[in-house]
Amino acid sequence: MERQGHAVPDAVPTRIGQVVMLHHAGDREEARQRFLDLWAEIGEHGDPLHRCTLAHYLADTQDDPADELAWDLRALTAAEEITDAGIPSGEGALAVRAFYPSLHLNLAADYDRLGHRDAARAHLRRARGAATALTDDPYGEGVRAAISRLESRLGEDGGGMWTPPRQRP
């Protein structure tokens, strides 16, 4: 969108980031409500990158593992819309590729919590495959370590004790 010849900055990522900080500060209920309000603004057919990011974080605020799974599936669906649309190379493409390991890891953990071990293992394998897109920074190292922990718990390749890949208050 442009206004008077200048591009209007996209405020949605900033707003999502502000709610993520609220959630990390411990106000899970308020974060969930603000995420839901933002989801209502964006809508089911809004920008797929916004929906992917928002659903990914909204899943973390859920109390019920089935609700968490539903939001994680929405995030994956939105990411696949971006990929299917053939997004151009650059920051957007890198963001989506970096999201896939975490998206599949979260789905694997969701399915594990719900007792669906075959689905958990399938998403865990997809997480491991997608992890090649991660860089050797703290985020990439953290996701790879969480994949290894869940692999150990599920009896897949990897080592270490499993801990949930998400922080819960």
PDB file of N, CA and C in Angstrom, residues 10-116:
ATOM      1  N   ASP A  10       4.663  -2.153   6.864  1.00  0.00           N
ATOM      2  CA  ASP A  10       3.771  -3.208   7.328  1.00  0.00           C
ATOM      3  C   ASP A  10       3.866  -3.284   8.853  1.00  0.00           C
ATOM      4  N   ALA A  11       2.793  -2.903   9.531  1.00  0.00           N
ATOM      5  CA  ALA A  11       2.800  -2.853  10.994  1.00  0.00           C
ATOM      6  C   ALA A  11       2.483  -4.197  11.640  1.00  0.00           C
ATOM      7  N   VAL A  12       1.975  -5.152  10.878  1.00  0.00           N
ATOM      8  CA  VAL A  12       1.551  -6.421  11.482  1.00  0.00           C
ATOM      9  C   VAL A  12       2.708  -7.160  12.152  1.00  0.00           C
ATOM     10  N   PRO A  13       3.871  -7.316  11.505  1.00  0.00           N
ATOM     11  CA  PRO A  13       4.967  -8.011  12.212  1.00  0.00           C
ATOM     12  C   PRO A  13       5.361  -7.327  13.517  1.00  0.00           C
ATOM     13  N   THR A  14       5.347  -6.004  13.523  1.00  0.00           N
ATOM     14  CA  THR A  14       5.670  -5.274  14.755  1.00  0.00           C
ATOM     15  C   THR A  14       4.635  -5.558  15.825  1.00  0.00           C
ATOM     16  N   ARG A  15       3.374  -5.554  15.448  1.00  0.00           N
ATOM     17  CA  ARG A  15       2.304  -5.822  16.412  1.00  0.00           C
ATOM     18  C   ARG A  15       2.394  -7.251  16.943  1.00  0.00           C
ATOM     19  N   ILE A  16       2.709  -8.207  16.059  1.00  0.00           N
ATOM     20  CA  ILE A  16       2.883  -9.591  16.514  1.00  0.00           C
ATOM     21  C   ILE A  16       4.043  -9.654  17.505  1.00  0.00           C
ATOM     22  N   GLY A  17       5.144  -8.992  17.185  1.00  0.00           N
ATOM     23  CA  GLY A  17       6.308  -8.977  18.073  1.00  0.00           C
ATOM     24  C   GLY A  17       6.000  -8.394  19.443  1.00  0.00           C
ATOM     25  N   GLN A  18       5.178  -7.357  19.475  1.00  0.00           N
ATOM     26  CA  GLN A  18       4.795  -6.760  20.755  1.00  0.00           C
ATOM     27  C   GLN A  18       3.998  -7.747  21.603  1.00  0.00           C
ATOM     28  N   VAL A  19       3.119  -8.510  20.972  1.00  0.00           N
ATOM     29  CA  VAL A  19       2.326  -9.490  21.723  1.00  0.00           C
ATOM     30  C   VAL A  19       3.203 -10.663  22.155  1.00  0.00           C
ATOM     31  N   VAL A  20       4.162 -11.039  21.324  1.00  0.00           N
ATOM     32  CA  VAL A  20       5.105 -12.097  21.713  1.00  0.00           C
ATOM     33  C   VAL A  20       5.844 -11.676  22.983  1.00  0.00           C
ATOM     34  N   MET A  21       6.279 -10.417  23.038  1.00  0.00           N
ATOM     35  CA  MET A  21       6.969  -9.926  24.239  1.00  0.00           C
ATOM     36  C   MET A  21       6.040  -9.966  25.456  1.00  0.00           C
ATOM     37  N   LEU A  22       4.795  -9.617  25.261  1.00  0.00           N
ATOM     38  CA  LEU A  22       3.809  -9.685  26.348  1.00  0.00           C
ATOM     39  C   LEU A  22       3.678 -11.128  26.844  1.00  0.00           C
ATOM     40  N   HIS A  23       3.603 -12.064  25.914  1.00  0.00           N
ATOM     41  CA  HIS A  23       3.497 -13.481  26.272  1.00  0.00           C
ATOM     42  C   HIS A  23       4.745 -13.949  27.012  1.00  0.00           C
ATOM     43  N   HIS A  24       5.905 -13.586  26.503  1.00  0.00           N
ATOM     44  CA  HIS A  24       7.156 -13.992  27.157  1.00  0.00           C
ATOM     45  C   HIS A  24       7.317 -13.358  28.532  1.00  0.00           C
ATOM     46  N   ALA A  25       6.654 -12.226  28.735  1.00  0.00           N
ATOM     47  CA  ALA A  25       6.686 -11.574  30.053  1.00  0.00           C
ATOM     48  C   ALA A  25       5.745 -12.256  31.042  1.00  0.00           C
ATOM     49  N   GLY A  26       4.951 -13.222  30.559  1.00  0.00           N
ATOM     50  CA  GLY A  26       4.119 -14.015  31.458  1.00  0.00           C
ATOM     51  C   GLY A  26       2.623 -13.748  31.402  1.00  0.00           C
ATOM     52  N   ASP A  27       2.174 -12.847  30.553  1.00  0.00           N
ATOM     53  CA  ASP A  27       0.740 -12.562  30.473  1.00  0.00           C
ATOM     54  C   ASP A  27       0.122 -13.341  29.316  1.00  0.00           C
ATOM     55  N   ARG A  28      -0.012 -14.624  29.548  1.00  0.00           N
ATOM     56  CA  ARG A  28      -0.484 -15.543  28.518  1.00  0.00           C
ATOM     57  C   ARG A  28      -1.911 -15.263  28.071  1.00  0.00           C
ATOM     58  N   GLU A  29      -2.808 -15.019  29.025  1.00  0.00           N
ATOM     59  CA  GLU A  29      -4.215 -14.762  28.690  1.00  0.00           C
ATOM     60  C   GLU A  29      -4.365 -13.509  27.842  1.00  0.00           C
ATOM     61  N   GLU A  30      -3.707 -12.430  28.250  1.00  0.00           N
ATOM     62  CA  GLU A  30      -3.783 -11.184  27.491  1.00  0.00           C
ATOM     63  C   GLU A  30      -3.158 -11.360  26.113  1.00  0.00           C
ATOM     64  N   ALA A  31      -2.043 -12.073  26.045  1.00  0.00           N
ATOM     65  CA  ALA A  31      -1.401 -12.324  24.757  1.00  0.00           C
ATOM     66  C   ALA A  31      -2.327 -13.116  23.845  1.00  0.00           C
ATOM     67  N   ARG A  32      -2.952 -14.151  24.384  1.00  0.00           N
ATOM     68  CA  ARG A  32      -3.876 -14.946  23.574  1.00  0.00           C
ATOM     69  C   ARG A  32      -4.998 -14.073  23.026  1.00  0.00           C
ATOM     70  N   GLN A  33      -5.569 -13.218  23.859  1.00  0.00           N
ATOM     71  CA  GLN A  33      -6.669 -12.369  23.401  1.00  0.00           C
ATOM     72  C   GLN A  33      -6.200 -11.379  22.332  1.00  0.00           C
ATOM     73  N   ARG A  34      -5.034 -10.793  22.527  1.00  0.00           N
ATOM     74  CA  ARG A  34      -4.526  -9.845  21.525  1.00  0.00           C
ATOM     75  C   ARG A  34      -4.191 -10.547  20.210  1.00  0.00           C
ATOM     76  N   PHE A  35      -3.636 -11.756  20.308  1.00  0.00           N
ATOM     77  CA  PHE A  35      -3.377 -12.527  19.094  1.00  0.00           C
ATOM     78  C   PHE A  35      -4.693 -12.831  18.371  1.00  0.00           C
ATOM     79  N   LEU A  36      -5.711 -13.230  19.128  1.00  0.00           N
ATOM     80  CA  LEU A  36      -7.009 -13.529  18.514  1.00  0.00           C
ATOM     81  C   LEU A  36      -7.625 -12.286  17.867  1.00  0.00           C
ATOM     82  N   ASP A  37      -7.479 -11.137  18.514  1.00  0.00           N
ATOM     83  CA  ASP A  37      -7.978  -9.886  17.927  1.00  0.00           C
ATOM     84  C   ASP A  37      -7.245  -9.589  16.617  1.00  0.00           C
ATOM     85  N   LEU A  38      -5.948  -9.789  16.621  1.00  0.00           N
ATOM     86  CA  LEU A  38      -5.165  -9.552  15.413  1.00  0.00           C
ATOM     87  C   LEU A  38      -5.537 -10.554  14.319  1.00  0.00           C
ATOM     88  N   TRP A  39      -5.786 -11.798  14.724  1.00  0.00           N
ATOM     89  CA  TRP A  39      -6.220 -12.818  13.756  1.00  0.00           C
ATOM     90  C   TRP A  39      -7.549 -12.387  13.120  1.00  0.00           C
ATOM     91  N   ALA A  40      -8.459 -11.860  13.918  1.00  0.00           N
ATOM     92  CA  ALA A  40      -9.752 -11.397  13.388  1.00  0.00           C
ATOM     93  C   ALA A  40      -9.543 -10.261  12.378  1.00  0.00           C
ATOM     94  N   GLU A  41      -8.573  -9.402  12.622  1.00  0.00           N
ATOM     95  CA  GLU A  41      -8.263  -8.311  11.690  1.00  0.00           C
ATOM     96  C   GLU A  41      -7.690  -8.841  10.383  1.00  0.00           C
ATOM     97  N   ILE A  42      -6.755  -9.754  10.490  1.00  0.00           N
ATOM     98  CA  ILE A  42      -6.068 -10.292   9.317  1.00  0.00           C
ATOM     99  C   ILE A  42      -7.016 -11.160   8.503  1.00  0.00           C
ATOM    100  N   GLY A  43      -7.769 -12.008   9.204  1.00  0.00           N
ATOM    101  CA  GLY A  43      -8.728 -12.895   8.550  1.00  0.00           C
ATOM    102  C   GLY A  43      -8.093 -14.155   7.994  1.00  0.00           C
ATOM    103  N   GLU A  44      -8.945 -15.116   7.701  1.00  0.00           N
ATOM    104  CA  GLU A  44      -8.517 -16.416   7.179  1.00  0.00           C
ATOM    105  C   GLU A  44      -7.838 -16.303   5.819  1.00  0.00           C
ATOM    106  N   HIS A  45      -8.073 -15.205   5.118  1.00  0.00           N
ATOM    107  CA  HIS A  45      -7.522 -15.057   3.771  1.00  0.00           C
ATOM    108  C   HIS A  45      -6.534 -13.902   3.674  1.00  0.00           C
ATOM    109  N   GLY A  46      -6.048 -13.443   4.823  1.00  0.00           N
ATOM    110  CA  GLY A  46      -5.069 -12.363   4.835  1.00  0.00           C
ATOM    111  C   GLY A  46      -3.709 -12.831   4.351  1.00  0.00           C
ATOM    112  N   ASP A  47      -2.748 -11.958   4.446  1.00  0.00           N
ATOM    113  CA  ASP A  47      -1.387 -12.253   4.009  1.00  0.00           C
ATOM    114  C   ASP A  47      -0.904 -13.562   4.643  1.00  0.00           C
ATOM    115  N   PRO A  48      -0.491 -14.536   3.822  1.00  0.00           N
ATOM    116  CA  PRO A  48      -0.089 -15.838   4.378  1.00  0.00           C
ATOM    117  C   PRO A  48       1.095 -15.772   5.339  1.00  0.00           C
ATOM    118  N   LEU A  49       2.044 -14.866   5.094  1.00  0.00           N
ATOM    119  CA  LEU A  49       3.177 -14.763   6.020  1.00  0.00           C
ATOM    120  C   LEU A  49       2.710 -14.246   7.375  1.00  0.00           C
ATOM    121  N   HIS A  50       1.781 -13.299   7.366  1.00  0.00           N
ATOM    122  CA  HIS A  50       1.216 -12.810   8.631  1.00  0.00           C
ATOM    123  C   HIS A  50       0.451 -13.928   9.342  1.00  0.00           C
ATOM    124  N   ARG A  51      -0.367 -14.664   8.589  1.00  0.00           N
ATOM    125  CA  ARG A  51      -1.139 -15.754   9.202  1.00  0.00           C
ATOM    126  C   ARG A  51      -0.231 -16.843   9.741  1.00  0.00           C
ATOM    127  N   CYS A  52       0.828 -17.171   8.992  1.00  0.00           N
ATOM    128  CA  CYS A  52       1.767 -18.193   9.439  1.00  0.00           C
ATOM    129  C   CYS A  52       2.418 -17.785  10.756  1.00  0.00           C
ATOM    130  N   THR A  53       2.930 -16.578  10.789  1.00  0.00           N
ATOM    131  CA  THR A  53       3.618 -16.076  11.983  1.00  0.00           C
ATOM    132  C   THR A  53       2.667 -15.996  13.169  1.00  0.00           C
ATOM    133  N   LEU A  54       1.504 -15.425  12.934  1.00  0.00           N
ATOM    134  CA  LEU A  54       0.528 -15.240  14.006  1.00  0.00           C
ATOM    135  C   LEU A  54       0.036 -16.576  14.555  1.00  0.00           C
ATOM    136  N   ALA A  55      -0.333 -17.506  13.678  1.00  0.00           N
ATOM    137  CA  ALA A  55      -0.817 -18.816  14.133  1.00  0.00           C
ATOM    138  C   ALA A  55       0.282 -19.574  14.874  1.00  0.00           C
ATOM    139  N   HIS A  56       1.515 -19.445  14.398  1.00  0.00           N
ATOM    140  CA  HIS A  56       2.664 -20.104  15.036  1.00  0.00           C
ATOM    141  C   HIS A  56       2.793 -19.659  16.499  1.00  0.00           C
ATOM    142  N   TYR A  57       2.679 -18.356  16.732  1.00  0.00           N
ATOM    143  CA  TYR A  57       2.787 -17.843  18.098  1.00  0.00           C
ATOM    144  C   TYR A  57       1.493 -18.034  18.889  1.00  0.00           C
ATOM    145  N   LEU A  58       0.368 -17.961  18.228  1.00  0.00           N
ATOM    146  CA  LEU A  58      -0.913 -18.156  18.907  1.00  0.00           C
ATOM    147  C   LEU A  58      -1.017 -19.570  19.474  1.00  0.00           C
ATOM    148  N   ALA A  59      -0.445 -20.530  18.776  1.00  0.00           N
ATOM    149  CA  ALA A  59      -0.445 -21.908  19.274  1.00  0.00           C
ATOM    150  C   ALA A  59       0.195 -21.996  20.651  1.00  0.00           C
ATOM    151  N   ASP A  60       1.244 -21.213  20.874  1.00  0.00           N
ATOM    152  CA  ASP A  60       1.958 -21.249  22.156  1.00  0.00           C
ATOM    153  C   ASP A  60       1.116 -20.777  23.335  1.00  0.00           C
ATOM    154  N   THR A  61       0.032 -20.070  23.056  1.00  0.00           N
ATOM    155  CA  THR A  61      -0.789 -19.527  24.141  1.00  0.00           C
ATOM    156  C   THR A  61      -1.964 -20.427  24.502  1.00  0.00           C
ATOM    157  N   GLN A  62      -2.096 -21.563  23.839  1.00  0.00           N
ATOM    158  CA  GLN A  62      -3.246 -22.437  24.048  1.00  0.00           C
ATOM    159  C   GLN A  62      -3.061 -23.337  25.270  1.00  0.00           C
ATOM    160  N   ASP A  63      -4.167 -23.578  25.981  1.00  0.00           N
ATOM    161  CA  ASP A  63      -4.148 -24.472  27.134  1.00  0.00           C
ATOM    162  C   ASP A  63      -4.384 -25.921  26.725  1.00  0.00           C
ATOM    163  N   ASP A  64      -5.210 -26.123  25.724  1.00  0.00           N
ATOM    164  CA  ASP A  64      -5.602 -27.456  25.262  1.00  0.00           C
ATOM    165  C   ASP A  64      -4.670 -27.892  24.126  1.00  0.00           C
ATOM    166  N   PRO A  65      -4.027 -29.061  24.243  1.00  0.00           N
ATOM    167  CA  PRO A  65      -3.130 -29.527  23.189  1.00  0.00           C
ATOM    168  C   PRO A  65      -3.816 -29.644  21.820  1.00  0.00           C
ATOM    169  N   ALA A  66      -5.100 -29.968  21.794  1.00  0.00           N
ATOM    170  CA  ALA A  66      -5.811 -30.055  20.512  1.00  0.00           C
ATOM    171  C   ALA A  66      -5.951 -28.671  19.878  1.00  0.00           C
ATOM    172  N   ASP A  67      -6.174 -27.648  20.693  1.00  0.00           N
ATOM    173  CA  ASP A  67      -6.241 -26.276  20.170  1.00  0.00           C
ATOM    174  C   ASP A  67      -4.863 -25.832  19.667  1.00  0.00           C
ATOM    175  N   GLU A  68      -3.836 -26.198  20.403  1.00  0.00           N
ATOM    176  CA  GLU A  68      -2.478 -25.873  19.990  1.00  0.00           C
ATOM    177  C   GLU A  68      -2.180 -26.510  18.633  1.00  0.00           C
ATOM    178  N   LEU A  69      -2.560 -27.770  18.473  1.00  0.00           N
ATOM    179  CA  LEU A  69      -2.374 -28.460  17.204  1.00  0.00           C
ATOM    180  C   LEU A  69      -3.118 -27.743  16.078  1.00  0.00           C
ATOM    181  N   ALA A  70      -4.345 -27.317  16.338  1.00  0.00           N
ATOM    182  CA  ALA A  70      -5.132 -26.632  15.302  1.00  0.00           C
ATOM    183  C   ALA A  70      -4.432 -25.355  14.830  1.00  0.00           C
ATOM    184  N   TRP A  71      -3.874 -24.579  15.765  1.00  0.00           N
ATOM    185  CA  TRP A  71      -3.176 -23.352  15.378  1.00  0.00           C
ATOM    186  C   TRP A  71      -1.872 -23.662  14.655  1.00  0.00           C
ATOM    187  N   ASP A  72      -1.157 -24.695  15.103  1.00  0.00           N
ATOM    188  CA  ASP A  72       0.075 -25.073  14.411  1.00  0.00           C
ATOM    189  C   ASP A  72      -0.216 -25.557  12.990  1.00  0.00           C
ATOM    190  N   LEU A  73      -1.332 -26.250  12.801  1.00  0.00           N
ATOM    191  CA  LEU A  73      -1.720 -26.678  11.457  1.00  0.00           C
ATOM    192  C   LEU A  73      -2.073 -25.470  10.583  1.00  0.00           C
ATOM    193  N   ARG A  74      -2.729 -24.461  11.164  1.00  0.00           N
ATOM    194  CA  ARG A  74      -3.008 -23.229  10.413  1.00  0.00           C
ATOM    195  C   ARG A  74      -1.705 -22.563   9.977  1.00  0.00           C
ATOM    196  N   ALA A  75      -0.726 -22.554  10.873  1.00  0.00           N
ATOM    197  CA  ALA A  75       0.573 -21.946  10.541  1.00  0.00           C
ATOM    198  C   ALA A  75       1.229 -22.688   9.377  1.00  0.00           C
ATOM    199  N   LEU A  76       1.207 -24.012   9.422  1.00  0.00           N
ATOM    200  CA  LEU A  76       1.806 -24.800   8.351  1.00  0.00           C
ATOM    201  C   LEU A  76       1.065 -24.576   7.032  1.00  0.00           C
ATOM    202  N   THR A  77      -0.252 -24.548   7.078  1.00  0.00           N
ATOM    203  CA  THR A  77      -1.042 -24.315   5.863  1.00  0.00           C
ATOM    204  C   THR A  77      -0.691 -22.970   5.236  1.00  0.00           C
ATOM    205  N   ALA A  78      -0.566 -21.939   6.053  1.00  0.00           N
ATOM    206  CA  ALA A  78      -0.206 -20.616   5.538  1.00  0.00           C
ATOM    207  C   ALA A  78       1.205 -20.632   4.943  1.00  0.00           C
ATOM    208  N   ALA A  79       2.139 -21.319   5.604  1.00  0.00           N
ATOM    209  CA  ALA A  79       3.506 -21.418   5.073  1.00  0.00           C
ATOM    210  C   ALA A  79       3.498 -22.127   3.724  1.00  0.00           C
ATOM    211  N   GLU A  80       2.690 -23.160   3.605  1.00  0.00           N
ATOM    212  CA  GLU A  80       2.602 -23.887   2.338  1.00  0.00           C
ATOM    213  C   GLU A  80       1.975 -23.027   1.247  1.00  0.00           C
ATOM    214  N   GLU A  81       1.047 -22.149   1.605  1.00  0.00           N
ATOM    215  CA  GLU A  81       0.478 -21.219   0.626  1.00  0.00           C
ATOM    216  C   GLU A  81       1.575 -20.322   0.065  1.00  0.00           C
ATOM    217  N   ILE A  82       2.462 -19.874   0.937  1.00  0.00           N
ATOM    218  CA  ILE A  82       3.561 -19.011   0.506  1.00  0.00           C
ATOM    219  C   ILE A  82       4.469 -19.785  -0.433  1.00  0.00           C
ATOM    220  N   THR A  83       4.829 -20.989  -0.042  1.00  0.00           N
ATOM    221  CA  THR A  83       5.719 -21.818  -0.842  1.00  0.00           C
ATOM    222  C   THR A  83       5.071 -22.161  -2.182  1.00  0.00           C
ATOM    223  N   ASP A  84       3.795 -22.532  -2.159  1.00  0.00           N
ATOM    224  CA  ASP A  84       3.085 -22.895  -3.389  1.00  0.00           C
ATOM    225  C   ASP A  84       2.965 -21.714  -4.346  1.00  0.00           C
ATOM    226  N   ALA A  85       2.893 -20.518  -3.795  1.00  0.00           N
ATOM    227  CA  ALA A  85       2.777 -19.316  -4.622  1.00  0.00           C
ATOM    228  C   ALA A  85       4.113 -18.953  -5.254  1.00  0.00           C
ATOM    229  N   GLY A  86       5.179 -19.622  -4.848  1.00  0.00           N
ATOM    230  CA  GLY A  86       6.489 -19.357  -5.414  1.00  0.00           C
ATOM    231  C   GLY A  86       7.007 -17.985  -5.046  1.00  0.00           C
ATOM    232  N   ILE A  87       7.083 -17.728  -3.756  1.00  0.00           N
ATOM    233  CA  ILE A  87       7.527 -16.410  -3.308  1.00  0.00           C
ATOM    234  C   ILE A  87       8.912 -16.119  -3.862  1.00  0.00           C
ATOM    235  N   PRO A  88       9.195 -14.871  -4.103  1.00  0.00           N
ATOM    236  CA  PRO A  88      10.510 -14.520  -4.639  1.00  0.00           C
ATOM    237  C   PRO A  88      11.606 -14.794  -3.619  1.00  0.00           C
ATOM    238  N   SER A  89      12.820 -14.883  -4.131  1.00  0.00           N
ATOM    239  CA  SER A  89      13.932 -15.079  -3.213  1.00  0.00           C
ATOM    240  C   SER A  89      14.122 -13.797  -2.412  1.00  0.00           C
ATOM    241  N   GLY A  90      14.840 -13.885  -1.355  1.00  0.00           N
ATOM    242  CA  GLY A  90      15.062 -12.733  -0.500  1.00  0.00           C
ATOM    243  C   GLY A  90      14.605 -13.014   0.901  1.00  0.00           C
ATOM    244  N   GLU A  91      14.319 -11.942   1.647  1.00  0.00           N
ATOM    245  CA  GLU A  91      13.958 -12.077   3.060  1.00  0.00           C
ATOM    246  C   GLU A  91      12.727 -12.941   3.282  1.00  0.00           C
ATOM    247  N   GLY A  92      11.696 -12.759   2.468  1.00  0.00           N
ATOM    248  CA  GLY A  92      10.473 -13.539   2.636  1.00  0.00           C
ATOM    249  C   GLY A  92      10.716 -15.023   2.482  1.00  0.00           C
ATOM    250  N   ALA A  93      11.483 -15.381   1.444  1.00  0.00           N
ATOM    251  CA  ALA A  93      11.798 -16.788   1.205  1.00  0.00           C
ATOM    252  C   ALA A  93      12.615 -17.365   2.351  1.00  0.00           C
ATOM    253  N   LEU A  94      13.592 -16.595   2.827  1.00  0.00           N
ATOM    254  CA  LEU A  94      14.412 -17.066   3.945  1.00  0.00           C
ATOM    255  C   LEU A  94      13.583 -17.239   5.203  1.00  0.00           C
ATOM    256  N   ALA A  95      12.651 -16.327   5.445  1.00  0.00           N
ATOM    257  CA  ALA A  95      11.806 -16.415   6.639  1.00  0.00           C
ATOM    258  C   ALA A  95      10.977 -17.682   6.618  1.00  0.00           C
ATOM    259  N   VAL A  96      10.406 -18.003   5.460  1.00  0.00           N
ATOM    260  CA  VAL A  96       9.569 -19.197   5.370  1.00  0.00           C
ATOM    261  C   VAL A  96      10.414 -20.454   5.531  1.00  0.00           C
ATOM    262  N   ARG A  97      11.563 -20.509   4.848  1.00  0.00           N
ATOM    263  CA  ARG A  97      12.431 -21.689   4.982  1.00  0.00           C
ATOM    264  C   ARG A  97      12.885 -21.875   6.423  1.00  0.00           C
ATOM    265  N   ALA A  98      13.145 -20.789   7.123  1.00  0.00           N
ATOM    266  CA  ALA A  98      13.574 -20.881   8.518  1.00  0.00           C
ATOM    267  C   ALA A  98      12.422 -21.285   9.437  1.00  0.00           C
ATOM    268  N   PHE A  99      11.185 -21.032   9.010  1.00  0.00           N
ATOM    269  CA  PHE A  99      10.012 -21.398   9.815  1.00  0.00           C
ATOM    270  C   PHE A  99       9.727 -22.899   9.784  1.00  0.00           C
ATOM    271  N   TYR A 100       9.970 -23.559   8.648  1.00  0.00           N
ATOM    272  CA  TYR A 100       9.567 -24.958   8.503  1.00  0.00           C
ATOM    273  C   TYR A 100      10.099 -25.893   9.587  1.00  0.00           C
ATOM    274  N   PRO A 101      11.379 -25.833   9.972  1.00  0.00           N
ATOM    275  CA  PRO A 101      11.829 -26.755  11.021  1.00  0.00           C
ATOM    276  C   PRO A 101      11.038 -26.566  12.321  1.00  0.00           C
ATOM    277  N   SER A 102      10.800 -25.326  12.701  1.00  0.00           N
ATOM    278  CA  SER A 102      10.061 -25.045  13.932  1.00  0.00           C
ATOM    279  C   SER A 102       8.594 -25.453  13.805  1.00  0.00           C
ATOM    280  N   LEU A 103       7.995 -25.185  12.638  1.00  0.00           N
ATOM    281  CA  LEU A 103       6.595 -25.575  12.427  1.00  0.00           C
ATOM    282  C   LEU A 103       6.431 -27.088  12.576  1.00  0.00           C
ATOM    283  N   HIS A 104       7.301 -27.843  11.911  1.00  0.00           N
ATOM    284  CA  HIS A 104       7.197 -29.314  11.992  1.00  0.00           C
ATOM    285  C   HIS A 104       7.568 -29.833  13.377  1.00  0.00           C
ATOM    286  N   LEU A 105       8.529 -29.196  14.026  1.00  0.00           N
ATOM    287  CA  LEU A 105       8.875 -29.582  15.399  1.00  0.00           C
ATOM    288  C   LEU A 105       7.673 -29.385  16.321  1.00  0.00           C
ATOM    289  N   ASN A 106       7.015 -28.239  16.208  1.00  0.00           N
ATOM    290  CA  ASN A 106       5.857 -27.973  17.053  1.00  0.00           C
ATOM    291  C   ASN A 106       4.740 -28.969  16.776  1.00  0.00           C
ATOM    292  N   LEU A 107       4.511 -29.285  15.507  1.00  0.00           N
ATOM    293  CA  LEU A 107       3.484 -30.279  15.178  1.00  0.00           C
ATOM    294  C   LEU A 107       3.857 -31.653  15.743  1.00  0.00           C
ATOM    295  N   ALA A 108       5.126 -32.022  15.654  1.00  0.00           N
ATOM    296  CA  ALA A 108       5.568 -33.299  16.225  1.00  0.00           C
ATOM    297  C   ALA A 108       5.299 -33.333  17.725  1.00  0.00           C
ATOM    298  N   ALA A 109       5.617 -32.240  18.421  1.00  0.00           N
ATOM    299  CA  ALA A 109       5.383 -32.178  19.865  1.00  0.00           C
ATOM    300  C   ALA A 109       3.886 -32.215  20.178  1.00  0.00           C
ATOM    301  N   ASP A 110       3.082 -31.516  19.358  1.00  0.00           N
ATOM    302  CA  ASP A 110       1.626 -31.536  19.556  1.00  0.00           C
ATOM    303  C   ASP A 110       1.091 -32.958  19.433  1.00  0.00           C
ATOM    304  N   TYR A 111       1.467 -33.620  18.347  1.00  0.00           N
ATOM    305  CA  TYR A 111       0.974 -34.988  18.124  1.00  0.00           C
ATOM    306  C   TYR A 111       1.461 -35.929  19.220  1.00  0.00           C
ATOM    307  N   ASP A 112       2.690 -35.729  19.690  1.00  0.00           N
ATOM    308  CA  ASP A 112       3.208 -36.553  20.783  1.00  0.00           C
ATOM    309  C   ASP A 112       2.361 -36.366  22.042  1.00  0.00           C
ATOM    310  N   ARG A 113       2.061 -35.106  22.387  1.00  0.00           N
ATOM    311  CA  ARG A 113       1.240 -34.841  23.580  1.00  0.00           C
ATOM    312  C   ARG A 113      -0.153 -35.459  23.465  1.00  0.00           C
ATOM    313  N   LEU A 114      -0.644 -35.557  22.231  1.00  0.00           N
ATOM    314  CA  LEU A 114      -1.978 -36.131  22.011  1.00  0.00           C
ATOM    315  C   LEU A 114      -1.931 -37.646  21.828  1.00  0.00           C
ATOM    316  N   GLY A 115      -0.726 -38.241  21.908  1.00  0.00           N
ATOM    317  CA  GLY A 115      -0.594 -39.691  21.818  1.00  0.00           C
ATOM    318  C   GLY A 115      -0.572 -40.238  20.403  1.00  0.00           C
ATOM    319  N   HIS A 116      -0.366 -39.391  19.419  1.00  0.00           N
ATOM    320  CA  HIS A 116      -0.324 -39.811  18.015  1.00  0.00           C
ATOM    321  C   HIS A 116       1.138 -39.928  17.578  1.00  0.00           C
TER     322      HIS A 116
END
